[in-house]
Amino acid sequence: RLFNGAINDAPALQTQFPNTGLGDQLRTVARLIAARQSLGVKRQAFFCSLGGFDTHGEDQLADQGDNLENLSGSLAAFYNATVELGVAAQVTAFTASDFGRDLPANGNGGSDHGWGNHHLIVGGAVDGAKLYGTFPTLVVDGPDDSGGGRWIPTTAVDEYAAAFARWFGVARGELPALFPNIGRFADN
């Protein structure tokens, strides 16, 4: 009852979101952020999902293009909504995935599971327009290929997650309890 009342009483957003599943999810998150004071929360975390990237035997080029267009439009609208709400510097959106794609086509119009991946981080406090890590040499059997066209990432998921844990207030000395491998990386 409190939750529904807070959401319904939140100011209407002028930002237009794409009429997609991800657009709808991020519109709801923006509404929850708008209702944060009524809900009495100071720090919120949300999870949204966009499937369709597991393209083993499909038209990967078209499917990935459609998914990335959806992601781009939805994240842009979400960022614009945070600007509208005056909280852009306090909100960070980021992508995450459990796997990437390997480099060679698999003969079925797609590619198979890879190891490394690229991710996006968006928000008013993000020091943007930068590439973190090292862009791999995209050559099968090249210097960054671990075998079969699966390139080796230069930034570990542990490092990525530890940065957000720090934002949530986890002390640097407590990171090894959450991320046992964090000590293997130079910048933790």
Coordinates of N, CA and C in Angstrom, one line a residue:
R1 N 0.8 -1.2 0.0 CA 0.0 0.0 0.0 C 0.9 1.3 0.0
L2 N 1.9 1.3 0.9 CA 2.8 2.5 0.9 C 3.5 2.6 -0.4
F3 N 4.0 1.4 -0.9 CA 4.8 1.4 -2.1 C 3.9 1.9 -3.3
N4 N 2.7 1.3 -3.5 CA 1.9 1.8 -4.6 C 1.5 3.3 -4.4
G5 N 1.2 3.7 -3.2 CA 0.9 5.1 -3.0 C 2.1 6.0 -3.4
A6 N 3.3 5.6 -3.0 CA 4.5 6.4 -3.3 C 4.7 6.5 -4.8
I7 N 4.5 5.4 -5.5 CA 4.7 5.4 -7.0 C 3.7 6.2 -7.7
N8 N 2.4 6.0 -7.2 CA 1.3 6.8 -7.9 C 1.4 8.3 -7.6
D9 N 2.0 8.7 -6.4 CA 2.1 10.1 -6.1 C 3.4 10.7 -6.6
A10 N 4.3 10.0 -7.2 CA 5.5 10.5 -7.7 C 5.2 11.4 -8.9
P11 N 5.9 12.4 -9.2 CA 5.7 13.3 -10.3 C 5.8 12.5 -11.6
A12 N 4.9 12.8 -12.6 CA 5.0 12.2 -13.9 C 6.2 12.6 -14.6
L13 N 6.8 11.7 -15.3 CA 8.0 12.0 -16.0 C 7.7 12.5 -17.4
Q14 N 8.4 13.5 -17.9 CA 8.2 14.0 -19.2 C 9.1 13.2 -20.2
T15 N 10.1 12.6 -19.7 CA 11.0 11.8 -20.6 C 10.2 10.6 -21.2
Q16 N 10.4 10.5 -22.5 CA 9.8 9.4 -23.3 C 10.7 8.2 -23.3
F17 N 10.2 7.0 -23.0 CA 11.0 5.8 -23.0 C 10.6 5.0 -24.2
P18 N 11.5 4.2 -24.8 CA 11.1 3.3 -25.8 C 10.0 2.3 -25.3
N19 N 9.1 1.9 -26.2 CA 8.1 1.0 -25.9 C 8.6 -0.4 -26.0
T20 N 9.5 -0.8 -25.2 CA 10.1 -2.1 -25.2 C 10.2 -2.7 -23.8
G21 N 10.5 -3.9 -23.7 CA 10.6 -4.5 -22.3 C 11.6 -3.8 -21.5
L22 N 12.8 -3.5 -22.0 CA 13.8 -2.8 -21.3 C 13.4 -1.4 -21.0
G23 N 12.8 -0.7 -22.0 CA 12.3 0.7 -21.8 C 11.3 0.7 -20.7
D24 N 10.4 -0.3 -20.6 CA 9.4 -0.3 -19.5 C 10.0 -0.5 -18.2
Q25 N 11.0 -1.4 -18.1 CA 11.7 -1.7 -16.9 C 12.4 -0.4 -16.3
L26 N 13.1 0.3 -17.2 CA 13.9 1.5 -16.8 C 12.9 2.6 -16.5
R27 N 11.8 2.7 -17.2 CA 10.8 3.7 -16.8 C 10.3 3.5 -15.4
T28 N 10.1 2.2 -15.0 CA 9.6 1.9 -13.7 C 10.7 2.2 -12.7
V29 N 12.0 1.9 -13.0 CA 13.1 2.3 -12.1 C 13.1 3.8 -11.9
A30 N 12.9 4.6 -13.0 CA 12.9 6.0 -12.9 C 11.8 6.5 -12.0
R31 N 10.6 5.8 -12.1 CA 9.5 6.2 -11.2 C 9.8 5.9 -9.7
L32 N 10.5 4.8 -9.5 CA 10.9 4.4 -8.1 C 11.9 5.4 -7.6
I33 N 12.8 5.9 -8.4 CA 13.8 6.9 -8.0 C 13.0 8.2 -7.7
A34 N 12.0 8.5 -8.5 CA 11.2 9.7 -8.3 C 10.5 9.6 -6.9
A35 N 10.1 8.4 -6.5 CA 9.4 8.2 -5.3 C 10.3 7.9 -4.1
R36 N 11.6 8.1 -4.2 CA 12.6 7.7 -3.2 C 12.3 8.3 -1.8
Q37 N 11.9 9.6 -1.8 CA 11.7 10.3 -0.5 C 10.4 9.8 0.2
S38 N 9.4 9.5 -0.6 CA 8.2 9.0 0.0 C 8.4 7.6 0.5
L39 N 9.3 6.8 -0.2 CA 9.6 5.5 0.3 C 10.6 5.4 1.4
G40 N 11.3 6.6 1.7 CA 12.2 6.7 2.8 C 13.5 5.9 2.5
V41 N 13.9 5.8 1.3 CA 15.2 5.1 1.0 C 16.2 6.2 0.5
K42 N 17.5 5.8 0.9 CA 18.6 6.7 0.5 C 19.5 6.1 -0.6
R43 N 19.5 4.8 -0.7 CA 20.4 4.2 -1.7 C 19.6 3.0 -2.2
Q44 N 19.4 3.0 -3.5 CA 18.6 1.9 -4.1 C 19.5 1.2 -5.2
A45 N 19.2 -0.1 -5.4 CA 19.8 -0.9 -6.4 C 18.7 -1.6 -7.2
F46 N 18.8 -1.6 -8.5 CA 17.8 -2.2 -9.3 C 18.4 -3.1 -10.4
F47 N 17.7 -4.1 -10.8 CA 18.2 -5.0 -11.8 C 17.2 -5.1 -12.9
C48 N 17.6 -4.8 -14.1 CA 16.8 -4.9 -15.3 C 17.4 -5.9 -16.2
S49 N 16.6 -6.5 -17.1 CA 17.1 -7.6 -18.0 C 16.8 -7.4 -19.4
L50 N 17.7 -7.7 -20.3 CA 17.5 -7.7 -21.7 C 18.1 -9.0 -22.3
G51 N 17.3 -9.9 -22.7 CA 17.8 -11.1 -23.3 C 18.0 -11.0 -24.8
G52 N 18.3 -12.1 -25.4 CA 18.4 -12.2 -26.9 C 19.8 -12.1 -27.4
F53 N 20.8 -12.1 -26.5 CA 22.2 -11.9 -27.0 C 22.9 -13.3 -27.2
D54 N 22.2 -14.4 -26.8 CA 22.8 -15.7 -26.9 C 22.5 -16.3 -28.3
T55 N 23.3 -15.8 -29.2 CA 23.0 -16.1 -30.7 C 23.9 -17.1 -31.3
H56 N 23.6 -18.4 -31.0 CA 24.4 -19.5 -31.5 C 24.1 -19.8 -33.0
G57 N 22.8 -19.8 -33.3 CA 22.4 -20.2 -34.7 C 21.4 -19.3 -35.3
E58 N 21.5 -18.1 -35.0 CA 20.5 -17.2 -35.5 C 21.2 -16.1 -36.4
D59 N 20.4 -15.1 -36.8 CA 21.0 -14.0 -37.6 C 21.6 -13.0 -36.6
Q60 N 22.8 -13.3 -36.2 CA 23.4 -12.6 -35.1 C 23.6 -11.1 -35.4
L61 N 23.9 -10.8 -36.6 CA 24.1 -9.4 -36.9 C 22.9 -8.6 -36.8
A62 N 21.8 -9.1 -37.3 CA 20.5 -8.3 -37.2 C 20.0 -8.3 -35.7
D63 N 20.1 -9.5 -35.0 CA 19.6 -9.6 -33.7 C 20.4 -8.7 -32.7
Q64 N 21.7 -8.7 -32.9 CA 22.6 -7.9 -32.0 C 22.3 -6.4 -32.3
G65 N 22.1 -6.0 -33.6 CA 21.8 -4.7 -33.9 C 20.5 -4.2 -33.3
D66 N 19.5 -5.0 -33.3 CA 18.2 -4.7 -32.7 C 18.3 -4.6 -31.2
N67 N 19.1 -5.5 -30.6 CA 19.3 -5.5 -29.1 C 20.0 -4.2 -28.7
L68 N 21.1 -3.9 -29.5 CA 21.9 -2.7 -29.1 C 21.2 -1.4 -29.3
E69 N 20.3 -1.4 -30.3 CA 19.5 -0.2 -30.5 C 18.5 0.0 -29.4
N70 N 17.9 -1.1 -28.9 CA 17.0 -1.1 -27.7 C 17.8 -0.6 -26.5
L71 N 18.9 -1.2 -26.3 CA 19.8 -0.9 -25.1 C 20.1 0.6 -25.2
S72 N 20.6 1.1 -26.3 CA 21.0 2.5 -26.5 C 19.8 3.4 -26.2
G73 N 18.7 3.2 -26.8 CA 17.5 4.1 -26.6 C 17.0 4.1 -25.2
S74 N 17.0 2.9 -24.6 CA 16.5 2.7 -23.2 C 17.4 3.4 -22.2
L75 N 18.7 3.2 -22.4 CA 19.7 3.8 -21.4 C 19.7 5.3 -21.6
A76 N 19.6 5.8 -22.9 CA 19.5 7.2 -23.1 C 18.3 7.8 -22.4
A77 N 17.2 7.2 -22.6 CA 15.9 7.7 -21.9 C 16.1 7.7 -20.4
F78 N 16.7 6.6 -19.9 CA 16.8 6.5 -18.4 C 17.7 7.6 -17.9
Y79 N 18.9 7.9 -18.6 CA 19.7 8.9 -18.2 C 19.0 10.3 -18.3
N80 N 18.3 10.5 -19.4 CA 17.5 11.8 -19.5 C 16.5 11.9 -18.4
A81 N 15.9 10.8 -17.9 CA 15.0 10.9 -16.8 C 15.7 11.3 -15.5
T82 N 16.9 10.8 -15.3 CA 17.7 11.1 -14.1 C 18.0 12.6 -14.1
V83 N 18.3 13.1 -15.3 CA 18.6 14.6 -15.5 C 17.3 15.3 -15.1
E84 N 16.2 14.9 -15.7 CA 14.9 15.5 -15.4 C 14.6 15.5 -13.9
L85 N 14.9 14.5 -13.2 CA 14.7 14.3 -11.7 C 15.7 15.1 -10.9
G86 N 16.8 15.5 -11.5 CA 17.9 16.2 -10.8 C 18.8 15.3 -10.0
V87 N 18.9 14.1 -10.4 CA 19.7 13.1 -9.7 C 20.7 12.4 -10.6
A88 N 21.0 13.0 -11.7 CA 21.9 12.3 -12.7 C 23.3 12.0 -12.0
A89 N 23.8 12.9 -11.2 CA 25.1 12.7 -10.6 C 25.0 11.6 -9.5
Q90 N 23.9 11.2 -9.1 CA 23.7 10.2 -8.0 C 23.3 8.9 -8.5
V91 N 23.1 8.7 -9.8 CA 22.6 7.5 -10.4 C 23.6 7.0 -11.5
T92 N 23.9 5.7 -11.3 CA 24.8 5.1 -12.3 C 24.1 3.8 -12.8
A93 N 24.1 3.7 -14.1 CA 23.5 2.5 -14.8 C 24.7 1.8 -15.5
F94 N 24.7 0.5 -15.4 CA 25.8 -0.3 -16.1 C 25.3 -1.6 -16.6
T95 N 26.0 -2.1 -17.6 CA 25.6 -3.4 -18.2 C 26.5 -4.5 -17.5
A96 N 26.0 -5.7 -17.5 CA 26.7 -6.8 -17.1 C 26.2 -8.1 -17.8
S97 N 27.1 -9.0 -18.0 CA 26.7 -10.3 -18.7 C 27.6 -11.4 -18.1
D98 N 27.0 -12.6 -18.2 CA 27.8 -13.8 -17.8 C 28.7 -14.3 -18.8
F99 N 28.7 -13.8 -20.0 CA 29.7 -14.2 -21.0 C 29.6 -13.3 -22.2
G100 N 30.6 -13.4 -23.0 CA 30.7 -12.6 -24.3 C 30.5 -13.6 -25.4
R101 N 30.9 -13.2 -26.6 CA 30.8 -14.0 -27.8 C 32.3 -14.3 -28.3
D102 N 32.5 -15.4 -28.9 CA 33.8 -15.7 -29.5 C 33.9 -15.0 -30.8
L103 N 35.1 -14.9 -31.4 CA 35.3 -14.1 -32.6 C 34.8 -14.8 -33.9
P104 N 35.1 -16.1 -34.1 CA 34.7 -16.6 -35.4 C 33.2 -17.0 -35.4
A105 N 32.6 -16.9 -36.6 CA 31.3 -17.4 -36.8 C 31.3 -18.9 -36.7
N106 N 30.2 -19.5 -36.2 CA 30.1 -20.9 -36.0 C 29.5 -21.7 -37.2
G107 N 29.2 -21.0 -38.3 CA 28.6 -21.7 -39.4 C 27.1 -21.7 -39.4
N108 N 26.5 -21.3 -38.3 CA 25.0 -21.3 -38.2 C 24.5 -19.9 -38.2
G109 N 25.2 -18.9 -38.6 CA 24.8 -17.5 -38.5 C 25.0 -16.8 -37.2
G110 N 25.7 -17.5 -36.3 CA 25.9 -16.9 -35.0 C 27.4 -17.1 -34.5
S111 N 27.6 -17.1 -33.3 CA 28.9 -17.4 -32.7 C 28.6 -18.0 -31.3
D112 N 29.7 -18.6 -30.8 CA 29.5 -19.3 -29.5 C 30.0 -18.5 -28.3
H113 N 29.8 -19.1 -27.1 CA 30.2 -18.3 -25.9 C 31.7 -18.0 -25.9
G114 N 31.9 -16.8 -25.5 CA 33.3 -16.3 -25.3 C 33.6 -16.1 -23.9
W115 N 34.7 -15.3 -23.7 CA 35.1 -15.0 -22.3 C 35.0 -13.6 -22.0
G116 N 35.7 -12.8 -22.7 CA 35.7 -11.3 -22.4 C 34.5 -10.6 -23.0
N117 N 34.3 -9.4 -22.6 CA 33.1 -8.7 -23.0 C 33.3 -7.2 -22.8
H118 N 32.5 -6.4 -23.5 CA 32.5 -5.0 -23.3 C 31.3 -4.6 -22.5
H119 N 31.4 -3.6 -21.6 CA 30.2 -3.1 -20.9 C 30.2 -1.6 -20.9
L120 N 29.0 -1.1 -20.7 CA 28.7 0.3 -20.7 C 28.4 0.8 -19.2
I121 N 28.9 2.0 -18.9 CA 28.6 2.6 -17.6 C 28.1 4.0 -17.9
V122 N 26.9 4.4 -17.4 CA 26.3 5.7 -17.8 C 25.8 6.3 -16.5
G123 N 26.1 7.6 -16.4 CA 25.6 8.4 -15.3 C 26.3 9.8 -15.2
G124 N 25.7 10.7 -14.5 CA 26.3 12.0 -14.3 C 27.6 12.1 -13.6
A125 N 27.9 11.1 -12.8 CA 29.2 11.1 -12.1 C 30.2 10.3 -12.8
V126 N 29.9 9.7 -13.9 CA 30.8 8.8 -14.6 C 31.8 9.7 -15.4
D127 N 33.1 9.3 -15.2 CA 34.2 10.0 -16.0 C 34.2 9.3 -17.3
G128 N 33.4 9.7 -18.2 CA 33.1 9.0 -19.4 C 34.0 9.2 -20.6
A129 N 33.6 8.7 -21.7 CA 34.3 8.8 -23.0 C 35.6 8.2 -22.9
K130 N 35.7 7.1 -22.1 CA 37.0 6.5 -21.9 C 36.8 5.0 -22.1
L131 N 37.9 4.3 -22.4 CA 37.9 2.9 -22.5 C 38.8 2.4 -21.3
Y132 N 38.2 1.6 -20.5 CA 39.0 1.1 -19.3 C 39.4 -0.3 -19.7
G133 N 40.6 -0.7 -19.3 CA 41.1 -1.9 -19.8 C 41.9 -1.7 -21.1
T134 N 42.2 -2.8 -21.8 CA 42.9 -2.7 -23.0 C 42.0 -3.4 -24.1
F135 N 41.8 -2.7 -25.2 CA 41.0 -3.3 -26.3 C 41.8 -4.4 -26.8
P136 N 41.2 -5.6 -27.0 CA 42.0 -6.8 -27.5 C 42.3 -6.7 -29.0
T137 N 43.3 -7.4 -29.3 CA 43.6 -7.6 -30.7 C 42.6 -8.7 -31.2
L138 N 41.7 -8.3 -32.1 CA 40.7 -9.2 -32.5 C 41.1 -10.1 -33.7
V139 N 42.0 -11.0 -33.3 CA 42.6 -11.9 -34.3 C 42.6 -13.3 -33.7
V140 N 42.0 -14.3 -34.4 CA 42.0 -15.6 -33.9 C 43.5 -16.1 -33.9
D141 N 43.8 -16.7 -32.7 CA 45.2 -17.1 -32.4 C 46.2 -16.0 -32.3
G142 N 45.6 -14.7 -32.1 CA 46.4 -13.6 -31.8 C 46.9 -13.5 -30.4
P143 N 47.5 -12.4 -30.0 CA 48.1 -12.3 -28.6 C 47.0 -12.3 -27.5
D144 N 45.8 -12.0 -27.8 CA 44.8 -11.9 -26.7 C 43.8 -13.1 -26.8
D145 N 44.0 -14.1 -27.7 CA 43.1 -15.2 -27.9 C 43.5 -16.3 -26.9
S146 N 42.6 -16.8 -26.1 CA 42.9 -17.9 -25.2 C 42.6 -19.2 -25.8
G147 N 42.2 -19.2 -27.1 CA 41.9 -20.4 -27.9 C 40.5 -20.4 -28.5
G148 N 40.4 -20.7 -29.7 CA 39.1 -20.7 -30.4 C 38.5 -19.4 -30.6
G149 N 39.3 -18.3 -30.5 CA 38.7 -17.0 -30.7 C 38.1 -16.4 -29.5
R150 N 38.4 -16.9 -28.3 CA 37.9 -16.4 -27.1 C 39.0 -15.4 -26.5
W151 N 38.8 -14.1 -26.6 CA 39.8 -13.2 -26.2 C 39.8 -13.0 -24.7
I152 N 40.9 -12.7 -24.1 CA 41.1 -12.6 -22.7 C 40.9 -11.2 -22.2
P153 N 40.0 -11.0 -21.3 CA 39.7 -9.7 -20.8 C 40.8 -9.1 -20.0
T154 N 41.0 -7.8 -19.9 CA 42.0 -7.2 -19.1 C 41.5 -6.6 -17.8
T155 N 40.2 -6.6 -17.7 CA 39.6 -6.1 -16.4 C 38.7 -7.2 -16.0
A156 N 38.9 -7.7 -14.8 CA 38.1 -8.8 -14.2 C 36.8 -8.4 -13.7
V157 N 35.8 -9.3 -13.8 CA 34.5 -9.0 -13.2 C 34.6 -8.6 -11.7
D158 N 35.6 -9.2 -11.0 CA 35.8 -8.9 -9.6 C 36.1 -7.4 -9.5
E159 N 37.0 -6.9 -10.3 CA 37.3 -5.5 -10.3 C 36.1 -4.6 -10.5
Y160 N 35.4 -5.0 -11.5 CA 34.1 -4.2 -11.8 C 33.2 -4.2 -10.6
A161 N 32.9 -5.4 -10.1 CA 32.0 -5.5 -9.0 C 32.6 -4.8 -7.7
A162 N 33.9 -4.9 -7.5 CA 34.5 -4.2 -6.3 C 34.3 -2.7 -6.4
A163 N 34.3 -2.1 -7.5 CA 34.1 -0.7 -7.7 C 32.7 -0.3 -7.2
F164 N 31.7 -1.1 -7.5 CA 30.4 -0.9 -7.1 C 30.2 -1.2 -5.6
A165 N 30.9 -2.2 -5.1 CA 30.8 -2.5 -3.7 C 31.4 -1.3 -2.9
R166 N 32.4 -0.7 -3.3 CA 33.0 0.4 -2.7 C 32.0 1.6 -2.6
W167 N 31.3 1.7 -3.7 CA 30.2 2.8 -3.8 C 29.1 2.5 -2.8
F168 N 28.9 1.2 -2.5 CA 27.9 0.9 -1.5 C 28.4 1.0 -0.1
G169 N 29.7 1.3 0.0 CA 30.2 1.6 1.4 C 31.1 0.4 1.9
V170 N 31.4 -0.6 1.1 CA 32.3 -1.6 1.6 C 33.7 -1.1 1.7
A171 N 34.3 -1.2 2.8 CA 35.7 -0.7 3.0 C 36.6 -1.6 2.1
R172 N 37.7 -0.9 1.7 CA 38.7 -1.6 0.8 C 39.2 -2.9 1.5
G173 N 39.4 -2.8 2.8 CA 39.9 -4.0 3.5 C 38.9 -5.1 3.6
E174 N 37.7 -4.9 3.4 CA 36.6 -5.9 3.4 C 36.4 -6.6 2.0
L175 N 37.0 -6.0 1.0 CA 36.7 -6.5 -0.4 C 37.1 -8.0 -0.5
P176 N 38.2 -8.5 0.1 CA 38.6 -9.9 -0.1 C 37.5 -10.9 0.4
A177 N 36.8 -10.4 1.4 CA 35.7 -11.3 1.9 C 34.6 -11.5 0.9
L178 N 34.4 -10.5 0.1 CA 33.3 -10.6 -1.0 C 33.9 -11.1 -2.3
F179 N 35.1 -10.7 -2.6 CA 35.8 -11.1 -3.8 C 37.1 -11.7 -3.5
P180 N 37.2 -13.0 -3.2 CA 38.4 -13.7 -2.8 C 39.6 -13.5 -3.8
N181 N 39.3 -13.3 -5.1 CA 40.4 -13.2 -6.0 C 40.9 -11.7 -6.3
I182 N 40.3 -10.8 -5.5 CA 40.6 -9.4 -5.8 C 42.1 -9.0 -5.6
G183 N 42.8 -9.7 -4.8 CA 44.2 -9.5 -4.5 C 45.1 -9.8 -5.7
R184 N 44.5 -10.5 -6.7 CA 45.3 -10.9 -7.9 C 45.4 -9.8 -8.9
F185 N 44.7 -8.7 -8.6 CA 44.6 -7.6 -9.6 C 45.3 -6.4 -9.0
A186 N 46.0 -5.6 -9.9 CA 46.8 -4.5 -9.5 C 46.0 -3.4 -8.9
D187 N 44.8 -3.1 -9.4 CA 44.1 -1.9 -9.0 C 42.8 -2.4 -8.3
N188 N 42.9 -2.6 -7.0 CA 41.7 -3.1 -6.2 C 41.5 -2.2 -5.1

